[in-house]
């Protein structure tokens, strides 16, 4: 569970963001209620209920509250899992945040896509009245066209998918543009940031090479700055070879709940756990919800506790 939240824009709130207002339908409005205060709350509630029932787990259960997830987790979970304290805990399995789903099934995240590249594009500089060769804007135009062409293939792939979900394709979006000196000067440098979430079946090395080739085709002189770039992270197995998956699946089946293993569209702390060999699943027990609604709403804590309690009863029977 991460403790940090994203910034508050007061004018967008119908309730005070730090007030934790409860409405007549049992919804709590509070900053970070969904992402991810309720996850930590559900685990503490489940552990308390299990202790009260006299349940004794075969393995230790730890609950973590870490900072910095919203800004990449490098000084939060990544630092934590690489320290001796974490190694000595001998952790085999982790449950972390998932996200809400709009239909009546739960999404279980077992892998993630990887983000973001900044292109620093240099070119000939000079007076705006000239037609100089190799300007930064021409190179930028070329890069944008290449990446938007690739984006179109991913849109098509998603449209053609029988069970479309954004996690299976690579998302590419131009998110920031900067540069320029003044209106009549051809600038020596322009910067473009593309948010890229690379699908897990893409060969990252080949994909990077493709981008470098496009930079050369554009005329060269382009520096790539990978933002929050992580090494390749293996997916958690969602088949019979993973006893934790089997136990989790069994818990959901016994409760007659519909679920689908998915690739998480964004990045979470689970990737750092997977990197050090811990099996990790992302799960937020909320269905029939839109994500927008969930930016500040917490609902149905009773269901969350019931489900978590059941999972916790089943998970520790396995000796991994
Ligand atoms: Zn989160």
Short mmCIF file of C-alpha atoms and ligand atoms in Angstrom, two decimals:
data_model
loop_
_atom_site.label_atom_id
_atom_site.label_comp_id
_atom_site.label_asym_id
_atom_site.label_seq_id
_atom_site.Cartn_x
_atom_site.Cartn_y
_atom_site.Cartn_z
CA UNK A 1 0.00 0.00 0.00
CA UNK A 2 1.33 3.45 -0.84
CA UNK A 3 0.60 6.42 1.40
CA UNK A 4 1.21 9.28 -1.04
CA UNK A 5 -1.56 10.78 -3.15
CA UNK A 6 -1.81 13.08 -6.17
CA UNK A 7 -2.39 16.87 -5.75
CA UNK A 8 -5.80 18.31 -4.87
CA UNK A 9 -7.69 20.67 -7.22
CA UNK A 10 -10.26 22.11 -4.83
CA UNK A 11 -12.63 23.38 -7.54
CA UNK A 12 -13.12 19.81 -8.79
CA UNK A 13 -14.30 18.52 -5.43
CA UNK A 14 -17.92 18.30 -4.32
CA UNK A 15 -16.81 17.54 -0.73
CA UNK A 16 -13.81 18.84 1.24
CA UNK A 17 -10.89 16.64 0.11
CA UNK A 18 -9.50 16.21 3.60
CA UNK A 19 -12.86 15.96 5.34
CA UNK A 20 -13.60 12.25 4.81
CA UNK A 21 -17.33 12.99 4.31
CA UNK A 22 -19.63 9.99 4.35
CA UNK A 23 -22.78 10.25 2.20
CA UNK A 24 -26.14 8.48 2.56
CA UNK A 25 -25.06 5.67 0.24
CA UNK A 26 -22.02 4.82 2.37
CA UNK A 27 -19.49 6.51 0.11
CA UNK A 28 -16.50 8.22 1.69
CA UNK A 29 -15.11 11.28 -0.09
CA UNK A 30 -11.47 11.85 0.83
CA UNK A 31 -8.15 12.55 -0.83
CA UNK A 32 -6.56 9.22 -1.72
CA UNK A 33 -9.49 7.19 -0.40
CA UNK A 34 -9.44 4.96 -3.48
CA UNK A 35 -5.78 5.30 -4.43
CA UNK A 36 -4.83 3.73 -2.05
CA UNK A 37 -5.94 4.38 1.53
CA UNK A 38 -8.70 1.82 1.36
CA UNK A 39 -6.26 -0.94 0.42
CA UNK A 40 -4.23 -0.52 3.59
CA UNK A 41 -7.46 -0.18 5.55
CA UNK A 42 -8.91 -3.40 4.17
CA UNK A 43 -5.78 -5.36 5.06
CA UNK A 44 -5.64 -3.99 8.59
CA UNK A 45 -9.35 -4.79 8.96
CA UNK A 46 -8.89 -8.29 7.58
CA UNK A 47 -5.93 -9.00 9.88
CA UNK A 48 -7.84 -7.74 12.89
CA UNK A 49 -10.81 -9.95 12.00
CA UNK A 50 -8.56 -12.97 11.50
CA UNK A 51 -6.78 -12.42 14.81
CA UNK A 52 -10.10 -12.09 16.59
CA UNK A 53 -11.21 -15.40 15.10
CA UNK A 54 -8.10 -17.13 16.51
CA UNK A 55 -6.64 -17.80 13.07
CA UNK A 56 -2.89 -18.57 13.05
CA UNK A 57 -1.13 -18.16 9.68
CA UNK A 58 1.64 -20.60 8.74
CA UNK A 59 3.79 -17.79 7.39
CA UNK A 60 4.26 -14.19 8.48
CA UNK A 61 2.00 -11.55 6.99
CA UNK A 62 3.49 -8.06 6.64
CA UNK A 63 1.66 -4.88 5.74
CA UNK A 64 3.73 -2.08 4.20
CA UNK A 65 2.90 1.62 3.99
CA UNK A 66 5.37 3.23 1.61
CA UNK A 67 5.89 6.73 0.11
CA UNK A 68 6.50 8.02 -3.43
CA UNK A 69 4.53 5.54 -5.54
CA UNK A 70 2.79 8.33 -7.44
CA UNK A 71 6.17 9.73 -8.53
CA UNK A 72 7.68 6.40 -9.57
CA UNK A 73 8.43 4.65 -6.27
CA UNK A 74 12.20 4.86 -6.72
CA UNK A 75 12.73 6.33 -3.26
CA UNK A 76 9.89 4.28 -1.78
CA UNK A 77 9.30 0.63 -2.62
CA UNK A 78 12.41 0.27 -4.78
CA UNK A 79 14.69 1.40 -1.94
CA UNK A 80 12.80 -0.82 0.47
CA UNK A 81 12.98 -4.06 -1.53
CA UNK A 82 16.71 -3.60 -2.19
CA UNK A 83 17.62 -3.30 1.50
CA UNK A 84 18.70 -6.04 3.91
CA UNK A 85 15.67 -5.46 6.11
CA UNK A 86 13.37 -6.54 3.27
CA UNK A 87 15.61 -9.50 2.31
CA UNK A 88 15.45 -10.78 5.88
CA UNK A 89 11.66 -10.81 5.77
CA UNK A 90 11.90 -13.64 3.18
CA UNK A 91 8.76 -12.55 1.35
CA UNK A 92 7.23 -14.97 -1.18
CA UNK A 93 4.07 -13.22 -2.31
CA UNK A 94 2.63 -9.72 -2.40
CA UNK A 95 -0.78 -8.17 -2.94
CA UNK A 96 -0.78 -4.57 -4.14
CA UNK A 97 -3.18 -2.09 -5.65
CA UNK A 98 -5.19 -2.84 -8.75
CA UNK A 99 -7.88 -0.59 -10.16
CA UNK A 100 -11.64 -0.43 -10.43
CA UNK A 101 -13.41 -2.07 -13.32
CA UNK A 102 -16.44 -0.75 -15.17
CA UNK A 103 -18.17 -4.13 -15.64
CA UNK A 104 -19.01 -6.82 -13.10
CA UNK A 105 -15.67 -8.65 -13.07
CA UNK A 106 -12.48 -7.95 -11.14
CA UNK A 107 -9.20 -7.22 -12.84
CA UNK A 108 -6.17 -8.99 -11.39
CA UNK A 109 -2.93 -7.36 -12.54
CA UNK A 110 0.04 -9.70 -13.04
CA UNK A 111 2.35 -7.47 -15.12
CA UNK A 112 2.86 -3.83 -16.12
CA UNK A 113 3.88 -1.77 -19.07
CA UNK A 114 6.90 0.55 -18.92
CA UNK A 115 6.85 4.38 -19.37
CA UNK A 116 8.22 7.58 -20.91
CA UNK A 117 10.84 9.10 -23.27
CA UNK A 118 11.99 12.70 -23.65
CA UNK A 119 13.42 13.58 -27.08
CA UNK A 120 15.94 16.44 -27.02
CA UNK A 121 16.09 17.52 -30.63
CA UNK A 122 18.94 19.76 -31.81
CA UNK A 123 19.06 21.40 -35.21
CA UNK A 124 20.38 24.31 -37.25
CA UNK A 125 19.57 27.63 -35.62
CA UNK A 126 19.21 30.96 -37.35
CA UNK A 127 16.92 33.72 -38.51
CA UNK A 128 13.27 32.83 -39.14
CA UNK A 129 13.36 34.40 -42.61
CA UNK A 130 15.66 31.63 -43.92
CA UNK A 131 15.00 28.04 -45.03
CA UNK A 132 17.82 26.36 -43.13
CA UNK A 133 18.50 22.64 -43.53
CA UNK A 134 18.18 20.17 -40.63
CA UNK A 135 16.12 22.33 -38.29
CA UNK A 136 14.87 20.92 -35.00
CA UNK A 137 11.26 21.44 -36.10
CA UNK A 138 11.72 19.27 -39.21
CA UNK A 139 13.21 16.52 -37.07
CA UNK A 140 10.43 16.89 -34.53
CA UNK A 141 7.86 16.62 -37.32
CA UNK A 142 9.48 13.39 -38.51
CA UNK A 143 9.56 11.84 -35.00
CA UNK A 144 5.95 12.83 -34.33
CA UNK A 145 4.84 11.27 -37.64
CA UNK A 146 6.70 8.00 -36.94
CA UNK A 147 5.30 7.69 -33.43
CA UNK A 148 1.76 8.68 -34.41
CA UNK A 149 1.91 6.12 -37.22
CA UNK A 150 2.90 3.50 -34.68
CA UNK A 151 0.14 4.74 -32.35
CA UNK A 152 -2.42 4.21 -35.12
CA UNK A 153 -1.35 0.54 -35.41
CA UNK A 154 -1.99 0.10 -31.68
CA UNK A 155 -5.43 1.76 -31.92
CA UNK A 156 -6.26 -0.67 -34.74
CA UNK A 157 -4.93 -3.65 -32.74
CA UNK A 158 -7.13 -2.68 -29.80
CA UNK A 159 -10.19 -2.24 -32.04
CA UNK A 160 -9.63 -5.67 -33.59
CA UNK A 161 -9.19 -7.42 -30.22
CA UNK A 162 -12.09 -9.72 -29.24
CA UNK A 163 -11.66 -8.75 -25.56
CA UNK A 164 -10.18 -5.24 -25.80
CA UNK A 165 -8.20 -3.96 -22.84
CA UNK A 166 -5.69 -1.10 -22.97
CA UNK A 167 -3.03 -3.16 -21.13
CA UNK A 168 -2.43 -5.45 -24.14
CA UNK A 169 -1.24 -2.74 -26.52
CA UNK A 170 1.48 -0.08 -26.41
CA UNK A 171 0.11 3.37 -25.59
CA UNK A 172 1.97 6.34 -27.12
CA UNK A 173 1.01 9.93 -26.40
CA UNK A 174 2.76 13.24 -27.00
CA UNK A 175 2.43 14.86 -23.58
CA UNK A 176 4.85 17.82 -23.50
CA UNK A 177 6.41 20.17 -26.05
CA UNK A 178 8.91 22.88 -25.19
CA UNK A 179 11.57 25.07 -26.77
CA UNK A 180 11.94 28.23 -28.76
CA UNK A 181 13.71 31.52 -28.19
CA UNK A 182 11.50 34.14 -29.81
CA UNK A 183 9.06 34.30 -32.73
CA UNK A 184 11.59 35.10 -35.48
CA UNK A 185 14.39 32.73 -34.41
CA UNK A 186 14.75 29.12 -35.56
CA UNK A 187 15.64 27.47 -32.23
CA UNK A 188 18.70 25.25 -31.73
CA UNK A 189 16.74 22.88 -29.49
CA UNK A 190 13.19 21.58 -29.14
CA UNK A 191 12.01 19.03 -26.60
CA UNK A 192 9.15 16.57 -26.90
CA UNK A 193 8.03 14.11 -24.26
CA UNK A 194 6.13 11.00 -25.23
CA UNK A 195 4.44 8.96 -22.57
CA UNK A 196 4.88 5.37 -23.72
CA UNK A 197 3.47 2.31 -22.02
CA UNK A 198 5.09 -0.58 -23.78
CA UNK A 199 3.05 -3.80 -23.94
CA UNK A 200 4.67 -6.80 -22.21
CA UNK A 201 4.92 -8.84 -25.42
CA UNK A 202 7.08 -6.16 -27.08
CA UNK A 203 10.83 -6.85 -27.31
CA UNK A 204 12.06 -3.74 -25.44
CA UNK A 205 15.57 -3.88 -26.96
CA UNK A 206 14.19 -4.06 -30.51
CA UNK A 207 11.66 -1.32 -29.74
CA UNK A 208 14.39 0.99 -28.45
CA UNK A 209 16.47 0.28 -31.54
CA UNK A 210 13.47 1.16 -33.72
CA UNK A 211 13.16 4.52 -31.97
CA UNK A 212 16.90 5.19 -32.37
CA UNK A 213 16.62 4.34 -36.08
CA UNK A 214 13.74 6.81 -36.45
CA UNK A 215 15.91 9.47 -34.77
CA UNK A 216 18.66 8.84 -37.34
CA UNK A 217 16.11 8.94 -40.18
CA UNK A 218 14.88 12.27 -38.81
CA UNK A 219 18.36 13.70 -39.32
CA UNK A 220 20.22 12.75 -36.14
CA UNK A 221 21.28 15.07 -33.34
CA UNK A 222 18.51 13.76 -31.11
CA UNK A 223 19.23 12.83 -27.52
CA UNK A 224 16.91 10.40 -25.77
CA UNK A 225 16.24 10.78 -22.09
CA UNK A 226 14.31 7.85 -20.65
CA UNK A 227 12.01 9.05 -17.92
CA UNK A 228 11.42 6.56 -15.11
CA UNK A 229 12.83 3.82 -17.28
CA UNK A 230 12.89 0.45 -15.56
CA UNK A 231 14.64 -2.73 -16.51
CA UNK A 232 12.56 -5.51 -17.99
CA UNK A 233 10.32 -6.89 -15.25
CA UNK A 234 9.12 -10.50 -15.53
CA UNK A 235 5.36 -11.03 -15.24
CA UNK A 236 3.89 -12.93 -12.30
CA UNK A 237 2.66 -16.28 -13.60
CA UNK A 238 -1.09 -16.74 -13.64
CA UNK A 239 -1.15 -20.49 -14.14
CA UNK A 240 -0.90 -23.69 -12.10
CA UNK A 241 2.89 -23.26 -11.70
CA UNK A 242 2.29 -20.41 -9.22
CA UNK A 243 0.74 -21.72 -5.95
CA UNK A 244 -0.13 -18.18 -4.85
CA UNK A 245 -2.12 -17.61 -8.01
CA UNK A 246 -3.85 -20.96 -7.56
CA UNK A 247 -4.82 -20.01 -3.98
CA UNK A 248 -6.02 -16.56 -4.97
CA UNK A 249 -8.03 -17.94 -7.87
CA UNK A 250 -9.55 -20.54 -5.58
CA UNK A 251 -10.61 -17.81 -3.10
CA UNK A 252 -12.33 -15.85 -5.85
CA UNK A 253 -14.00 -18.96 -7.27
CA UNK A 254 -15.33 -19.99 -3.88
CA UNK A 255 -16.91 -16.57 -3.55
CA UNK A 256 -18.39 -16.95 -7.05
CA UNK A 257 -16.68 -13.81 -8.30
CA UNK A 258 -15.88 -13.14 -11.92
CA UNK A 259 -12.31 -12.03 -12.60
CA UNK A 260 -9.80 -11.61 -15.40
CA UNK A 261 -5.98 -11.56 -15.21
CA UNK A 262 -4.83 -8.37 -16.90
CA UNK A 263 -1.71 -6.35 -17.69
CA UNK A 264 -1.89 -3.15 -15.61
CA UNK A 265 -2.14 -0.10 -17.91
CA UNK A 266 0.02 2.01 -15.57
CA UNK A 267 2.92 1.37 -13.22
CA UNK A 268 2.68 0.37 -9.55
CA UNK A 269 5.09 -0.69 -6.80
CA UNK A 270 4.48 -4.34 -7.77
CA UNK A 271 7.18 -4.05 -10.44
CA UNK A 272 9.87 -3.58 -7.79
CA UNK A 273 8.70 -6.67 -5.94
CA UNK A 274 8.65 -8.70 -9.17
CA UNK A 275 12.17 -7.48 -9.95
CA UNK A 276 13.51 -9.04 -6.72
CA UNK A 277 11.67 -12.32 -7.38
CA UNK A 278 8.50 -11.82 -5.32
CA UNK A 279 5.27 -12.96 -6.96
CA UNK A 280 2.95 -9.93 -7.01
CA UNK A 281 -0.69 -9.46 -7.93
CA UNK A 282 -2.51 -6.14 -8.15
CA UNK A 283 -6.06 -6.34 -6.92
CA UNK A 284 -8.63 -3.73 -5.95
CA UNK A 285 -11.96 -5.36 -5.19
CA UNK A 286 -14.16 -2.82 -6.97
CA UNK A 287 -16.35 -3.57 -9.94
CA UNK A 288 -19.18 -1.75 -11.72
CA UNK A 289 -17.26 1.48 -11.15
CA UNK A 290 -15.86 4.10 -13.44
CA UNK A 291 -12.29 5.17 -12.72
CA UNK A 292 -13.29 8.87 -12.72
CA UNK A 293 -15.77 8.23 -9.97
CA UNK A 294 -13.05 6.49 -8.04
CA UNK A 295 -10.53 9.28 -7.93
CA UNK A 296 -11.93 10.24 -4.58
CA UNK A 297 -14.66 7.81 -3.61
CA UNK A 298 -14.45 4.85 -1.31
CA UNK A 299 -17.34 2.45 -1.27
CA UNK A 300 -18.51 -0.79 0.23
CA UNK A 301 -15.78 -1.43 2.76
CA UNK A 302 -17.77 -4.41 4.09
CA UNK A 303 -17.39 -6.29 0.82
CA UNK A 304 -13.69 -5.48 0.75
CA UNK A 305 -13.18 -6.92 4.21
CA UNK A 306 -15.15 -10.08 3.47
CA UNK A 307 -13.18 -10.77 0.33
CA UNK A 308 -9.79 -9.99 1.82
CA UNK A 309 -10.48 -12.14 4.84
CA UNK A 310 -11.30 -15.09 2.59
CA UNK A 311 -8.14 -14.58 0.55
CA UNK A 312 -5.99 -14.38 3.65
CA UNK A 313 -7.46 -17.60 4.97
CA UNK A 314 -6.55 -19.45 1.80
CA UNK A 315 -3.20 -17.96 0.86
CA UNK A 316 -1.02 -19.07 3.77
CA UNK A 317 -1.80 -22.81 3.37
CA UNK A 318 0.81 -22.95 0.63
CA UNK A 319 4.48 -23.33 1.47
CA UNK A 320 6.28 -21.61 -1.37
ZN1 LIG B 1 -1.95 4.01 -6.58
#
